[in-house]
Amino acid sequence: MAAAAECDVVMAATEPELLDDEEAKREAESFKEQGNAYYAKKDYNEAYNYYTKAIDMCPKNASYYGNRAATLMMLGKFREALGDAQQSVRLDDSFVRGHLREGKCHLSLGNAMAACRSFQRALELDHKNAQAQQEFKNANAVIEYEKIAETDFEKRDFRKVVFCMDRALEFAPACHRFKILKAECLAMLGRYPEAQSVASDILRMDSTNADALYVRGLCLYYEDCIEKAVQFFVQALRMAPDHEKACIACRNAKALKAKKEDGNKAFKEGNYKLAYELYTEALGIDPNNIKTNAKLYCNRGTVNSKLRKLDDAIEDCTSAVKLDATYIKAYLRRAQCYMDTEQYEEAVRDYEKVYQTEKTKEHKQLLKNAQLELKKSKRKDYYKILGVDKNASEDEIKKAYRKRALMHHPDRHSGASAEVQKEEEKKFKEVGEAFTILSDPKKKTRYDSGQDLDEEGMNMGDFDANNIFKAFFGGPGGFSFEASGPGNFFFQFG
């Protein structure tokens, strides 16, 4: 830019002119020289003022417009600079620096095709001009970045679009179009603060920029601030009623908000089937809205848990955390479903994730409870062995033992294969072991609380299942099985 922004010195006209014109030219040259001095000191505002005075005195001098264009470029006012550069080459089409500045302004503003035409004209006038050659290459590079970005945007490869726009913006720093495309892709990638920053910078310069307003709304929309997002979309549509993206986003935002609120209302009223349908419909509105959809999946998971469709609830919560790995509520909901389905290892894993993120007393207790249930699950399930509920009464436990003990007693299977006899004997012992624990209040309490039963003399390796059986059935003559036909047995007391 520095080379393109050098000031020009124009020789006095050789044609004899009227004295008034000569005086005006001399005064204009004086203003230009003062402008050059301020330009050299990088006081571009003062330089601009003196170049303007020179133009006022001599409005048909191409170099004055060229110098003012250079000053405006240094001030970052490329659109105003473009006007001056274009005027300079209109006045003198052979003005090489004028064409260079025009091309540089076009390129800085993102119009690479127009920039190429300007640089080509400069090369026609001076084919060895190194700056024109380099700038022509830069303009073609921007054209290529635009093409790649357009293709990748359609492929939804937003990271590559951001990369291309970053490269293009190195040559076109004042191009709002490139900045907006980059910001939109940053929003699609979930990099909302960066996207907001780009859009806000544009709005500071142009508060009516519909594209920037749209991107601000898009960030809020994807952060699940739907009400605020709608306000920005509406504002964008006021500035540009035909803004298609803002129109679609506004419609989706309103539809999502309505469906979600209707689903919440149905859930609170206990109409879980309707709530499920509404959350499902909401999930179909916009697959790109990750945060809102994560909440919708979690909400639908809660509905499924209420309907006792625990596997479906787990699946929905899994979908939620895939969309938003920081969504604590979804981890908690899934962990509870894992607990309810006795998948304790998975529950512990989720509660550990939650506790690592939010170290609260409540989360610590939930983790401890899950770890206890996991520990208990790795022992023999005596309730399952007897086929009773964990809240079974003493009588229910006795009845269950009676039934299972008779079912697996070795005498009943004396005619079976060695393999079957071995398996039934094992089951018979487990039934006796289960009854020993669950029929003793102290042992049962320790078992239910997850404590080790081998402590305080409760070594389960010391008991005899046959002794338990005899003690339970009692009687002076004992107990025996008698065959009553092939495969049939009855028992009798002596």
GROMACS .gro file of C-alpha atoms in nm:
model
  494
    1MET     CA    1   0.000   0.000   0.000
    2ALA     CA    2   0.290   0.235   0.081
    3ALA     CA    3   0.416   0.222  -0.277
    4ALA     CA    4   0.068   0.278  -0.414
    5ALA     CA    5   0.011   0.566  -0.178
    6GLU     CA    6   0.319   0.776  -0.274
    7CYS     CA    7   0.242   1.134  -0.360
    8ASP     CA    8   0.301   1.271  -0.711
    9VAL     CA    9   0.485   1.587  -0.813
   10VAL     CA   10   0.347   1.753  -1.126
   11MET     CA   11   0.560   1.985  -1.343
   12ALA     CA   12   0.417   2.326  -1.416
   13ALA     CA   13   0.219   2.347  -1.738
   14THR     CA   14   0.424   2.454  -2.040
   15GLU     CA   15   0.126   2.602  -2.221
   16PRO     CA   16   0.095   2.981  -2.174
   17GLU     CA   17  -0.225   3.061  -1.985
   18LEU     CA   18  -0.403   3.360  -1.840
   19LEU     CA   19  -0.244   3.518  -1.535
   20ASP     CA   20  -0.537   3.427  -1.308
   21ASP     CA   21  -0.503   3.062  -1.405
   22GLU     CA   22  -0.130   3.076  -1.346
   23GLU     CA   23  -0.182   3.224  -1.002
   24ALA     CA   24  -0.444   2.956  -0.922
   25LYS     CA   25  -0.200   2.685  -1.030
   26ARG     CA   26   0.080   2.830  -0.822
   27GLU     CA   27  -0.147   2.847  -0.519
   28ALA     CA   28  -0.270   2.494  -0.584
   29GLU     CA   29   0.091   2.372  -0.606
   30SER     CA   30   0.165   2.546  -0.278
   31PHE     CA   31  -0.127   2.364  -0.115
   32LYS     CA   32  -0.011   2.035  -0.265
   33GLU     CA   33   0.344   2.085  -0.133
   34GLN     CA   34   0.206   2.152   0.215
   35GLY     CA   35  -0.009   1.841   0.179
   36ASN     CA   36   0.302   1.643   0.084
   37ALA     CA   37   0.481   1.769   0.395
   38TYR     CA   38   0.197   1.661   0.622
   39TYR     CA   39   0.174   1.330   0.438
   40ALA     CA   40   0.545   1.267   0.499
   41LYS     CA   41   0.487   1.335   0.870
   42LYS     CA   42   0.192   1.087   0.858
   43ASP     CA   43  -0.052   1.360   0.953
   44TYR     CA   44  -0.301   1.233   0.698
   45ASN     CA   45  -0.595   1.446   0.811
   46GLU     CA   46  -0.405   1.769   0.752
   47ALA     CA   47  -0.262   1.629   0.427
   48TYR     CA   48  -0.620   1.557   0.318
   49ASN     CA   49  -0.723   1.915   0.393
   50TYR     CA   50  -0.443   2.067   0.184
   51TYR     CA   51  -0.495   1.830  -0.109
   52THR     CA   52  -0.863   1.928  -0.100
   53LYS     CA   53  -0.763   2.296  -0.117
   54ALA     CA   54  -0.540   2.216  -0.414
   55ILE     CA   55  -0.828   2.041  -0.590
   56ASP     CA   56  -1.058   2.335  -0.519
   57MET     CA   57  -0.805   2.569  -0.682
   58CYS     CA   58  -0.734   2.336  -0.974
   59PRO     CA   59  -1.006   2.070  -1.011
   60LYS     CA   60  -0.872   1.920  -1.334
   61ASN     CA   61  -0.531   1.812  -1.205
   62ALA     CA   62  -0.519   1.429  -1.193
   63SER     CA   63  -0.228   1.411  -0.948
   64TYR     CA   64  -0.413   1.612  -0.683
   65TYR     CA   65  -0.692   1.356  -0.685
   66GLY     CA   66  -0.429   1.083  -0.683
   67ASN     CA   67  -0.258   1.231  -0.379
   68ARG     CA   68  -0.584   1.273  -0.193
   69ALA     CA   69  -0.676   0.914  -0.282
   70ALA     CA   70  -0.343   0.799  -0.134
   71THR     CA   71  -0.419   0.993   0.186
   72LEU     CA   72  -0.768   0.846   0.216
   73MET     CA   73  -0.621   0.498   0.169
   74MET     CA   74  -0.383   0.559   0.457
   75LEU     CA   75  -0.687   0.664   0.665
   76GLY     CA   76  -0.859   0.337   0.573
   77LYS     CA   77  -1.132   0.520   0.377
   78PHE     CA   78  -1.109   0.304   0.068
   79ARG     CA   79  -1.453   0.381  -0.074
   80GLU     CA   80  -1.386   0.758  -0.073
   81ALA     CA   81  -1.035   0.694  -0.199
   82LEU     CA   82  -1.177   0.490  -0.487
   83GLY     CA   83  -1.380   0.791  -0.603
   84ASP     CA   84  -1.071   1.010  -0.610
   85ALA     CA   85  -0.860   0.746  -0.785
   86GLN     CA   86  -1.128   0.698  -1.050
   87GLN     CA   87  -1.148   1.074  -1.104
   88SER     CA   88  -0.771   1.089  -1.143
   89VAL     CA   89  -0.769   0.835  -1.429
   90ARG     CA   90  -1.074   0.996  -1.589
   91LEU     CA   91  -0.871   1.317  -1.608
   92ASP     CA   92  -0.557   1.135  -1.725
   93ASP     CA   93  -0.591   0.778  -1.849
   94SER     CA   94  -0.211   0.748  -1.875
   95PHE     CA   95  -0.174   0.812  -1.500
   96VAL     CA   96  -0.022   0.478  -1.389
   97ARG     CA   97  -0.033   0.550  -1.019
   98GLY     CA   98  -0.396   0.647  -1.055
   99HIS     CA   99  -0.478   0.304  -1.201
  100LEU     CA  100  -0.273   0.135  -0.928
  101ARG     CA  101  -0.463   0.321  -0.658
  102GLU     CA  102  -0.795   0.249  -0.821
  103GLY     CA  103  -0.706  -0.123  -0.833
  104LYS     CA  104  -0.582  -0.120  -0.474
  105CYS     CA  105  -0.908   0.038  -0.355
  106HIS     CA  106  -1.116  -0.212  -0.550
  107LEU     CA  107  -0.910  -0.497  -0.404
  108SER     CA  108  -0.928  -0.363  -0.047
  109LEU     CA  109  -1.306  -0.340  -0.083
  110GLY     CA  110  -1.323  -0.700  -0.213
  111ASN     CA  111  -1.395  -0.629  -0.582
  112ALA     CA  112  -1.110  -0.839  -0.718
  113MET     CA  113  -1.236  -0.851  -1.079
  114ALA     CA  114  -1.244  -0.471  -1.103
  115ALA     CA  115  -0.902  -0.461  -0.937
  116CYS     CA  116  -0.763  -0.693  -1.205
  117ARG     CA  117  -0.886  -0.459  -1.478
  118SER     CA  118  -0.716  -0.161  -1.311
  119PHE     CA  119  -0.388  -0.345  -1.267
  120GLN     CA  120  -0.403  -0.471  -1.625
  121ARG     CA  121  -0.440  -0.113  -1.748
  122ALA     CA  122  -0.141  -0.009  -1.536
  123LEU     CA  123   0.062  -0.292  -1.695
  124GLU     CA  124  -0.046  -0.184  -2.042
  125LEU     CA  125   0.102   0.157  -1.966
  126ASP     CA  126   0.411   0.017  -1.790
  127HIS     CA  127   0.454  -0.356  -1.846
  128LYS     CA  128   0.759  -0.371  -1.617
  129ASN     CA  129   0.583  -0.215  -1.319
  130ALA     CA  130   0.665  -0.456  -1.033
  131GLN     CA  131   0.388  -0.329  -0.807
  132ALA     CA  132   0.124  -0.376  -1.076
  133GLN     CA  133   0.251  -0.727  -1.141
  134GLN     CA  134   0.233  -0.823  -0.773
  135GLU     CA  135  -0.105  -0.663  -0.714
  136PHE     CA  136  -0.244  -0.839  -1.021
  137LYS     CA  137  -0.134  -1.172  -0.867
  138ASN     CA  138  -0.292  -1.076  -0.535
  139ALA     CA  139  -0.623  -0.991  -0.702
  140ASN     CA  140  -0.629  -1.326  -0.882
  141ALA     CA  141  -0.552  -1.504  -0.553
  142VAL     CA  142  -0.856  -1.336  -0.396
  143ILE     CA  143  -1.073  -1.447  -0.688
  144GLU     CA  144  -0.955  -1.804  -0.631
  145TYR     CA  145  -1.021  -1.786  -0.255
  146GLU     CA  146  -1.373  -1.663  -0.328
  147LYS     CA  147  -1.441  -1.956  -0.561
  148ILE     CA  148  -1.311  -2.212  -0.311
  149ALA     CA  149  -1.510  -2.052  -0.027
  150GLU     CA  150  -1.831  -2.059  -0.230
  151THR     CA  151  -1.789  -2.431  -0.303
  152ASP     CA  152  -1.695  -2.515   0.055
  153PHE     CA  153  -1.988  -2.318   0.196
  154GLU     CA  154  -2.226  -2.536  -0.007
  155LYS     CA  155  -2.043  -2.843   0.126
  156ARG     CA  156  -2.083  -2.700   0.479
  157ASP     CA  157  -1.706  -2.709   0.526
  158PHE     CA  158  -1.718  -2.392   0.732
  159ARG     CA  159  -1.364  -2.420   0.869
  160LYS     CA  160  -1.222  -2.408   0.518
  161VAL     CA  161  -1.441  -2.109   0.432
  162VAL     CA  162  -1.303  -1.924   0.736
  163PHE     CA  163  -0.950  -2.011   0.624
  164CYS     CA  164  -1.017  -1.879   0.271
  165MET     CA  165  -1.175  -1.560   0.400
  166ASP     CA  166  -0.883  -1.497   0.635
  167ARG     CA  167  -0.645  -1.525   0.339
  168ALA     CA  168  -0.865  -1.305   0.120
  169LEU     CA  169  -0.896  -1.040   0.394
  170GLU     CA  170  -0.517  -1.004   0.401
  171PHE     CA  171  -0.555  -0.840   0.057
  172ALA     CA  172  -0.909  -0.703   0.108
  173PRO     CA  173  -0.915  -0.572   0.467
  174ALA     CA  174  -1.213  -0.341   0.406
  175CYS     CA  175  -1.439  -0.600   0.243
  176HIS     CA  176  -1.757  -0.630   0.451
  177ARG     CA  177  -1.879  -0.917   0.235
  178PHE     CA  178  -1.579  -1.135   0.322
  179LYS     CA  179  -1.607  -1.042   0.690
  180ILE     CA  180  -1.976  -1.129   0.697
  181LEU     CA  181  -1.918  -1.466   0.530
  182LYS     CA  182  -1.642  -1.541   0.780
  183ALA     CA  183  -1.864  -1.435   1.072
  184GLU     CA  184  -2.153  -1.648   0.947
  185CYS     CA  185  -1.926  -1.953   0.925
  186LEU     CA  186  -1.782  -1.884   1.270
  187ALA     CA  187  -2.140  -1.885   1.400
  188MET     CA  188  -2.208  -2.215   1.224
  189LEU     CA  189  -1.895  -2.355   1.393
  190GLY     CA  190  -2.017  -2.243   1.735
  191ARG     CA  191  -1.746  -1.976   1.767
  192TYR     CA  192  -2.002  -1.717   1.869
  193PRO     CA  193  -1.780  -1.455   2.042
  194GLU     CA  194  -1.557  -1.432   1.735
  195ALA     CA  195  -1.858  -1.405   1.503
  196GLN     CA  196  -2.019  -1.141   1.727
  197SER     CA  197  -1.695  -0.941   1.730
  198VAL     CA  198  -1.672  -0.932   1.348
  199ALA     CA  199  -2.038  -0.832   1.310
  200SER     CA  200  -2.011  -0.565   1.582
  201ASP     CA  201  -1.706  -0.409   1.412
  202ILE     CA  202  -1.908  -0.370   1.092
  203LEU     CA  203  -2.211  -0.230   1.276
  204ARG     CA  204  -1.992   0.033   1.442
  205MET     CA  205  -1.908   0.160   1.094
  206ASP     CA  206  -2.252   0.096   0.945
  207SER     CA  207  -2.537   0.048   1.192
  208THR     CA  208  -2.781  -0.031   0.910
  209ASN     CA  209  -2.581  -0.320   0.762
  210ALA     CA  210  -2.846  -0.592   0.724
  211ASP     CA  211  -2.590  -0.872   0.686
  212ALA     CA  212  -2.416  -0.779   1.012
  213LEU     CA  213  -2.752  -0.754   1.190
  214TYR     CA  214  -2.838  -1.100   1.056
  215VAL     CA  215  -2.511  -1.248   1.188
  216ARG     CA  216  -2.566  -1.091   1.531
  217GLY     CA  217  -2.911  -1.250   1.536
  218LEU     CA  218  -2.771  -1.581   1.415
  219CYS     CA  219  -2.524  -1.597   1.703
  220LEU     CA  220  -2.799  -1.528   1.957
  221TYR     CA  221  -3.025  -1.781   1.786
  222TYR     CA  222  -2.760  -2.054   1.805
  223GLU     CA  223  -2.691  -1.966   2.170
  224ASP     CA  224  -3.060  -2.033   2.244
  225CYS     CA  225  -3.135  -1.662   2.306
  226ILE     CA  226  -3.421  -1.689   2.061
  227GLU     CA  227  -3.624  -1.386   2.167
  228LYS     CA  228  -3.327  -1.149   2.126
  229ALA     CA  229  -3.233  -1.319   1.800
  230VAL     CA  230  -3.576  -1.247   1.653
  231GLN     CA  231  -3.529  -0.877   1.731
  232PHE     CA  232  -3.209  -0.866   1.524
  233PHE     CA  233  -3.365  -1.063   1.237
  234VAL     CA  234  -3.660  -0.823   1.230
  235GLN     CA  235  -3.420  -0.526   1.230
  236ALA     CA  236  -3.222  -0.679   0.942
  237LEU     CA  237  -3.544  -0.726   0.746
  238ARG     CA  238  -3.636  -0.362   0.803
  239MET     CA  239  -3.305  -0.263   0.643
  240ALA     CA  240  -3.336  -0.523   0.365
  241PRO     CA  241  -3.689  -0.668   0.328
  242ASP     CA  242  -3.567  -0.924   0.073
  243HIS     CA  243  -3.287  -1.062   0.295
  244GLU     CA  244  -3.360  -1.431   0.240
  245LYS     CA  245  -3.137  -1.572   0.516
  246ALA     CA  246  -3.277  -1.333   0.777
  247CYS     CA  247  -3.629  -1.421   0.667
  248ILE     CA  248  -3.569  -1.798   0.700
  249ALA     CA  249  -3.385  -1.761   1.033
  250CYS     CA  250  -3.662  -1.539   1.173
  251ARG     CA  251  -3.928  -1.790   1.072
  252ASN     CA  252  -3.732  -2.082   1.222
  253ALA     CA  253  -3.664  -1.893   1.544
  254LYS     CA  254  -4.031  -1.810   1.596
  255ALA     CA  255  -4.138  -2.168   1.513
  256LEU     CA  256  -3.878  -2.318   1.751
  257LYS     CA  257  -3.978  -2.087   2.033
  258ALA     CA  258  -4.347  -2.169   1.990
  259LYS     CA  259  -4.299  -2.549   1.967
  260LYS     CA  260  -4.065  -2.559   2.264
  261GLU     CA  261  -4.301  -2.353   2.480
  262ASP     CA  262  -4.597  -2.569   2.377
  263GLY     CA  263  -4.398  -2.882   2.463
  264ASN     CA  264  -4.304  -2.742   2.804
  265LYS     CA  265  -4.668  -2.655   2.871
  266ALA     CA  266  -4.786  -3.006   2.779
  267PHE     CA  267  -4.516  -3.158   3.003
  268LYS     CA  268  -4.616  -2.945   3.303
  269GLU     CA  269  -4.977  -3.050   3.251
  270GLY     CA  270  -4.872  -3.416   3.255
  271ASN     CA  271  -4.963  -3.472   2.890
  272TYR     CA  272  -4.641  -3.659   2.813
  273LYS     CA  273  -4.754  -3.804   2.481
  274LEU     CA  274  -4.833  -3.457   2.342
  275ALA     CA  275  -4.510  -3.317   2.489
  276TYR     CA  276  -4.315  -3.592   2.312
  277GLU     CA  277  -4.480  -3.509   1.979
  278LEU     CA  278  -4.417  -3.135   2.016
  279TYR     CA  279  -4.050  -3.177   2.109
  280THR     CA  280  -4.007  -3.413   1.813
  281GLU     CA  281  -4.164  -3.158   1.576
  282ALA     CA  282  -3.938  -2.887   1.718
  283LEU     CA  283  -3.630  -3.102   1.652
  284GLY     CA  284  -3.722  -3.113   1.285
  285ILE     CA  285  -3.725  -2.734   1.239
  286ASP     CA  286  -3.353  -2.654   1.221
  287PRO     CA  287  -3.081  -2.920   1.257
  288ASN     CA  288  -2.815  -2.645   1.268
  289ASN     CA  289  -2.937  -2.502   1.599
  290ILE     CA  290  -2.720  -2.721   1.817
  291LYS     CA  291  -2.783  -2.569   2.162
  292THR     CA  292  -3.160  -2.551   2.128
  293ASN     CA  293  -3.175  -2.901   1.982
  294ALA     CA  294  -2.961  -3.034   2.268
  295LYS     CA  295  -3.219  -2.896   2.512
  296LEU     CA  296  -3.504  -3.040   2.307
  297TYR     CA  297  -3.342  -3.385   2.309
  298CYS     CA  298  -3.295  -3.362   2.685
  299ASN     CA  299  -3.655  -3.250   2.730
  300ARG     CA  300  -3.777  -3.540   2.519
  301GLY     CA  301  -3.554  -3.772   2.720
  302THR     CA  302  -3.724  -3.649   3.036
  303VAL     CA  303  -4.061  -3.723   2.876
  304ASN     CA  304  -3.944  -4.075   2.786
  305SER     CA  305  -3.826  -4.133   3.141
  306LYS     CA  306  -4.171  -4.031   3.267
  307LEU     CA  307  -4.321  -4.278   3.020
  308ARG     CA  308  -4.074  -4.541   3.155
  309LYS     CA  309  -3.916  -4.571   2.810
  310LEU     CA  310  -3.575  -4.563   2.970
  311ASP     CA  311  -3.374  -4.690   2.673
  312ASP     CA  312  -3.528  -4.418   2.456
  313ALA     CA  313  -3.457  -4.163   2.729
  314ILE     CA  314  -3.092  -4.268   2.737
  315GLU     CA  315  -3.072  -4.239   2.358
  316ASP     CA  316  -3.218  -3.887   2.364
  317CYS     CA  317  -2.979  -3.773   2.638
  318THR     CA  318  -2.689  -3.920   2.442
  319SER     CA  319  -2.800  -3.716   2.139
  320ALA     CA  320  -2.809  -3.408   2.362
  321VAL     CA  321  -2.452  -3.446   2.490
  322LYS     CA  322  -2.325  -3.522   2.141
  323LEU     CA  323  -2.456  -3.182   2.036
  324ASP     CA  324  -2.342  -3.004   2.352
  325ALA     CA  325  -2.068  -3.182   2.550
  326THR     CA  326  -2.103  -2.927   2.833
  327TYR     CA  327  -2.474  -2.987   2.892
  328ILE     CA  328  -2.480  -3.095   3.259
  329LYS     CA  329  -2.856  -3.146   3.275
  330ALA     CA  330  -2.842  -3.410   2.998
  331TYR     CA  331  -2.563  -3.600   3.177
  332LEU     CA  332  -2.762  -3.597   3.500
  333ARG     CA  333  -3.078  -3.718   3.327
  334ARG     CA  334  -2.892  -3.996   3.147
  335ALA     CA  335  -2.712  -4.100   3.465
  336GLN     CA  336  -3.044  -4.137   3.647
  337CYS     CA  337  -3.177  -4.350   3.362
  338TYR     CA  338  -2.865  -4.565   3.385
  339MET     CA  339  -2.926  -4.605   3.758
  340ASP     CA  340  -3.289  -4.702   3.693
  341THR     CA  341  -3.178  -4.966   3.442
  342GLU     CA  342  -2.896  -5.088   3.673
  343GLN     CA  343  -2.623  -4.980   3.430
  344TYR     CA  344  -2.410  -4.859   3.717
  345GLU     CA  345  -2.074  -4.829   3.542
  346GLU     CA  346  -2.229  -4.593   3.286
  347ALA     CA  347  -2.401  -4.399   3.565
  348VAL     CA  348  -2.071  -4.358   3.753
  349ARG     CA  349  -1.902  -4.234   3.436
  350ASP     CA  350  -2.170  -3.968   3.382
  351TYR     CA  351  -2.172  -3.856   3.745
  352GLU     CA  352  -1.791  -3.831   3.739
  353LYS     CA  353  -1.818  -3.606   3.433
  354VAL     CA  354  -2.074  -3.389   3.612
  355TYR     CA  355  -1.873  -3.367   3.936
  356GLN     CA  356  -1.553  -3.276   3.747
  357THR     CA  357  -1.743  -2.987   3.588
  358GLU     CA  358  -1.946  -2.872   3.888
  359LYS     CA  359  -1.807  -2.981   4.224
  360THR     CA  360  -2.122  -2.941   4.434
  361LYS     CA  361  -2.227  -3.143   4.740
  362GLU     CA  362  -2.530  -3.271   4.555
  363HIS     CA  363  -2.323  -3.398   4.261
  364LYS     CA  364  -2.071  -3.556   4.498
  365GLN     CA  365  -2.350  -3.746   4.675
  366LEU     CA  366  -2.498  -3.865   4.346
  367LEU     CA  367  -2.157  -3.996   4.244
  368LYS     CA  368  -2.110  -4.174   4.578
  369ASN     CA  369  -2.452  -4.336   4.547
  370ALA     CA  370  -2.373  -4.460   4.197
  371GLN     CA  371  -2.033  -4.593   4.308
  372LEU     CA  372  -2.202  -4.778   4.596
  373GLU     CA  373  -2.459  -4.933   4.364
  374LEU     CA  374  -2.181  -5.033   4.127
  375LYS     CA  375  -1.995  -5.200   4.412
  376LYS     CA  376  -2.310  -5.378   4.522
  377SER     CA  377  -2.385  -5.491   4.167
  378LYS     CA  378  -2.051  -5.670   4.144
  379ARG     CA  379  -2.151  -5.899   4.437
  380LYS     CA  380  -2.401  -6.179   4.415
  381ASP     CA  381  -2.755  -6.044   4.389
  382TYR     CA  382  -2.922  -6.239   4.667
  383TYR     CA  383  -3.261  -6.089   4.590
  384LYS     CA  384  -3.233  -6.207   4.233
  385ILE     CA  385  -3.115  -6.553   4.342
  386LEU     CA  386  -3.428  -6.593   4.557
  387GLY     CA  387  -3.647  -6.419   4.298
  388VAL     CA  388  -3.780  -6.155   4.538
  389ASP     CA  389  -3.804  -5.778   4.539
  390LYS     CA  390  -3.561  -5.573   4.750
  391ASN     CA  391  -3.849  -5.470   4.971
  392ALA     CA  392  -3.963  -5.830   5.027
  393SER     CA  393  -4.097  -5.918   5.373
  394GLU     CA  394  -3.957  -6.189   5.600
  395ASP     CA  395  -4.239  -6.427   5.502
  396GLU     CA  396  -4.183  -6.363   5.132
  397ILE     CA  397  -3.812  -6.439   5.172
  398LYS     CA  398  -3.892  -6.767   5.351
  399LYS     CA  399  -4.144  -6.874   5.088
  400ALA     CA  400  -3.895  -6.793   4.812
  401TYR     CA  401  -3.622  -6.994   4.984
  402ARG     CA  402  -3.854  -7.292   5.029
  403LYS     CA  403  -3.943  -7.290   4.661
  404ARG     CA  404  -3.587  -7.243   4.529
  405ALA     CA  405  -3.424  -7.482   4.774
  406LEU     CA  406  -3.660  -7.764   4.672
  407MET     CA  407  -3.612  -7.676   4.305
  408HIS     CA  408  -3.231  -7.704   4.319
  409HIS     CA  409  -3.181  -7.971   4.591
  410PRO     CA  410  -2.912  -8.221   4.478
  411ASP     CA  411  -3.130  -8.522   4.559
  412ARG     CA  412  -3.386  -8.404   4.312
  413HIS     CA  413  -3.127  -8.420   4.033
  414SER     CA  414  -2.951  -8.742   4.132
  415GLY     CA  415  -3.044  -8.904   3.802
  416ALA     CA  416  -2.924  -8.615   3.586
  417SER     CA  417  -2.591  -8.585   3.407
  418ALA     CA  418  -2.281  -8.491   3.604
  419GLU     CA  419  -2.282  -8.146   3.445
  420VAL     CA  420  -2.643  -8.077   3.545
  421GLN     CA  421  -2.584  -8.210   3.898
  422LYS     CA  422  -2.286  -7.976   3.938
  423GLU     CA  423  -2.485  -7.674   3.817
  424GLU     CA  424  -2.785  -7.752   4.041
  425GLU     CA  425  -2.560  -7.803   4.341
  426LYS     CA  426  -2.406  -7.461   4.280
  427LYS     CA  427  -2.752  -7.301   4.264
  428PHE     CA  428  -2.859  -7.485   4.578
  429LYS     CA  429  -2.563  -7.340   4.766
  430GLU     CA  430  -2.633  -6.988   4.633
  431VAL     CA  431  -2.997  -7.014   4.746
  432GLY     CA  432  -2.882  -7.116   5.095
  433GLU     CA  433  -2.628  -6.835   5.101
  434ALA     CA  434  -2.892  -6.582   4.994
  435PHE     CA  435  -3.133  -6.701   5.261
  436THR     CA  436  -2.864  -6.688   5.528
  437ILE     CA  437  -2.804  -6.319   5.456
  438LEU     CA  438  -3.155  -6.195   5.385
  439SER     CA  439  -3.320  -6.376   5.675
  440ASP     CA  440  -3.079  -6.219   5.926
  441PRO     CA  441  -3.164  -5.850   5.990
  442LYS     CA  442  -2.808  -5.753   6.077
  443LYS     CA  443  -2.654  -5.925   5.775
  444LYS     CA  444  -2.929  -5.796   5.548
  445THR     CA  445  -2.867  -5.438   5.662
  446ARG     CA  446  -2.495  -5.467   5.595
  447TYR     CA  447  -2.563  -5.625   5.257
  448ASP     CA  448  -2.812  -5.356   5.156
  449SER     CA  449  -2.572  -5.079   5.257
  450GLY     CA  450  -2.293  -5.227   5.044
  451GLN     CA  451  -2.066  -5.324   5.332
  452ASP     CA  452  -1.834  -5.623   5.314
  453LEU     CA  453  -2.000  -5.931   5.464
  454ASP     CA  454  -1.670  -6.102   5.543
  455GLU     CA  455  -1.610  -5.848   5.820
  456GLU     CA  456  -1.716  -5.917   6.180
  457GLY     CA  457  -1.723  -6.294   6.141
  458MET     CA  458  -1.958  -6.306   5.845
  459ASN     CA  459  -1.734  -6.519   5.627
  460MET     CA  460  -1.966  -6.675   5.369
  461GLY     CA  461  -1.719  -6.950   5.295
  462ASP     CA  462  -1.793  -7.119   5.630
  463PHE     CA  463  -2.163  -7.200   5.592
  464ASP     CA  464  -2.314  -7.535   5.483
  465ALA     CA  465  -2.616  -7.522   5.251
  466ASN     CA  466  -2.738  -7.863   5.366
  467ASN     CA  467  -2.739  -7.755   5.730
  468ILE     CA  468  -2.941  -7.447   5.635
  469PHE     CA  469  -3.186  -7.670   5.446
  470LYS     CA  470  -3.223  -7.912   5.739
  471ALA     CA  471  -3.262  -7.630   5.986
  472PHE     CA  472  -3.530  -7.470   5.774
  473PHE     CA  473  -3.738  -7.784   5.705
  474GLY     CA  474  -3.659  -7.948   6.041
  475GLY     CA  475  -3.858  -8.260   6.155
  476PRO     CA  476  -3.732  -8.575   6.337
  477GLY     CA  477  -3.712  -8.791   6.030
  478GLY     CA  478  -3.556  -8.536   5.805
  479PHE     CA  479  -3.645  -8.490   5.439
  480SER     CA  480  -3.605  -8.696   5.124
  481PHE     CA  481  -3.704  -8.706   4.757
  482GLU     CA  482  -3.876  -9.011   4.609
  483ALA     CA  483  -3.911  -9.092   4.243
  484SER     CA  484  -4.268  -9.129   4.122
  485GLY     CA  485  -4.187  -9.197   3.762
  486PRO     CA  486  -3.941  -9.091   3.497
  487GLY     CA  487  -3.841  -8.730   3.557
  488ASN     CA  488  -4.090  -8.684   3.841
  489PHE     CA  489  -4.018  -8.648   4.213
  490PHE     CA  490  -4.210  -8.581   4.528
  491PHE     CA  491  -4.075  -8.506   4.871
  492GLN     CA  492  -4.176  -8.649   5.204
  493PHE     CA  493  -4.097  -8.591   5.566
  494GLY     CA  494  -4.001  -8.888   5.783
   0.00000   0.00000   0.00000
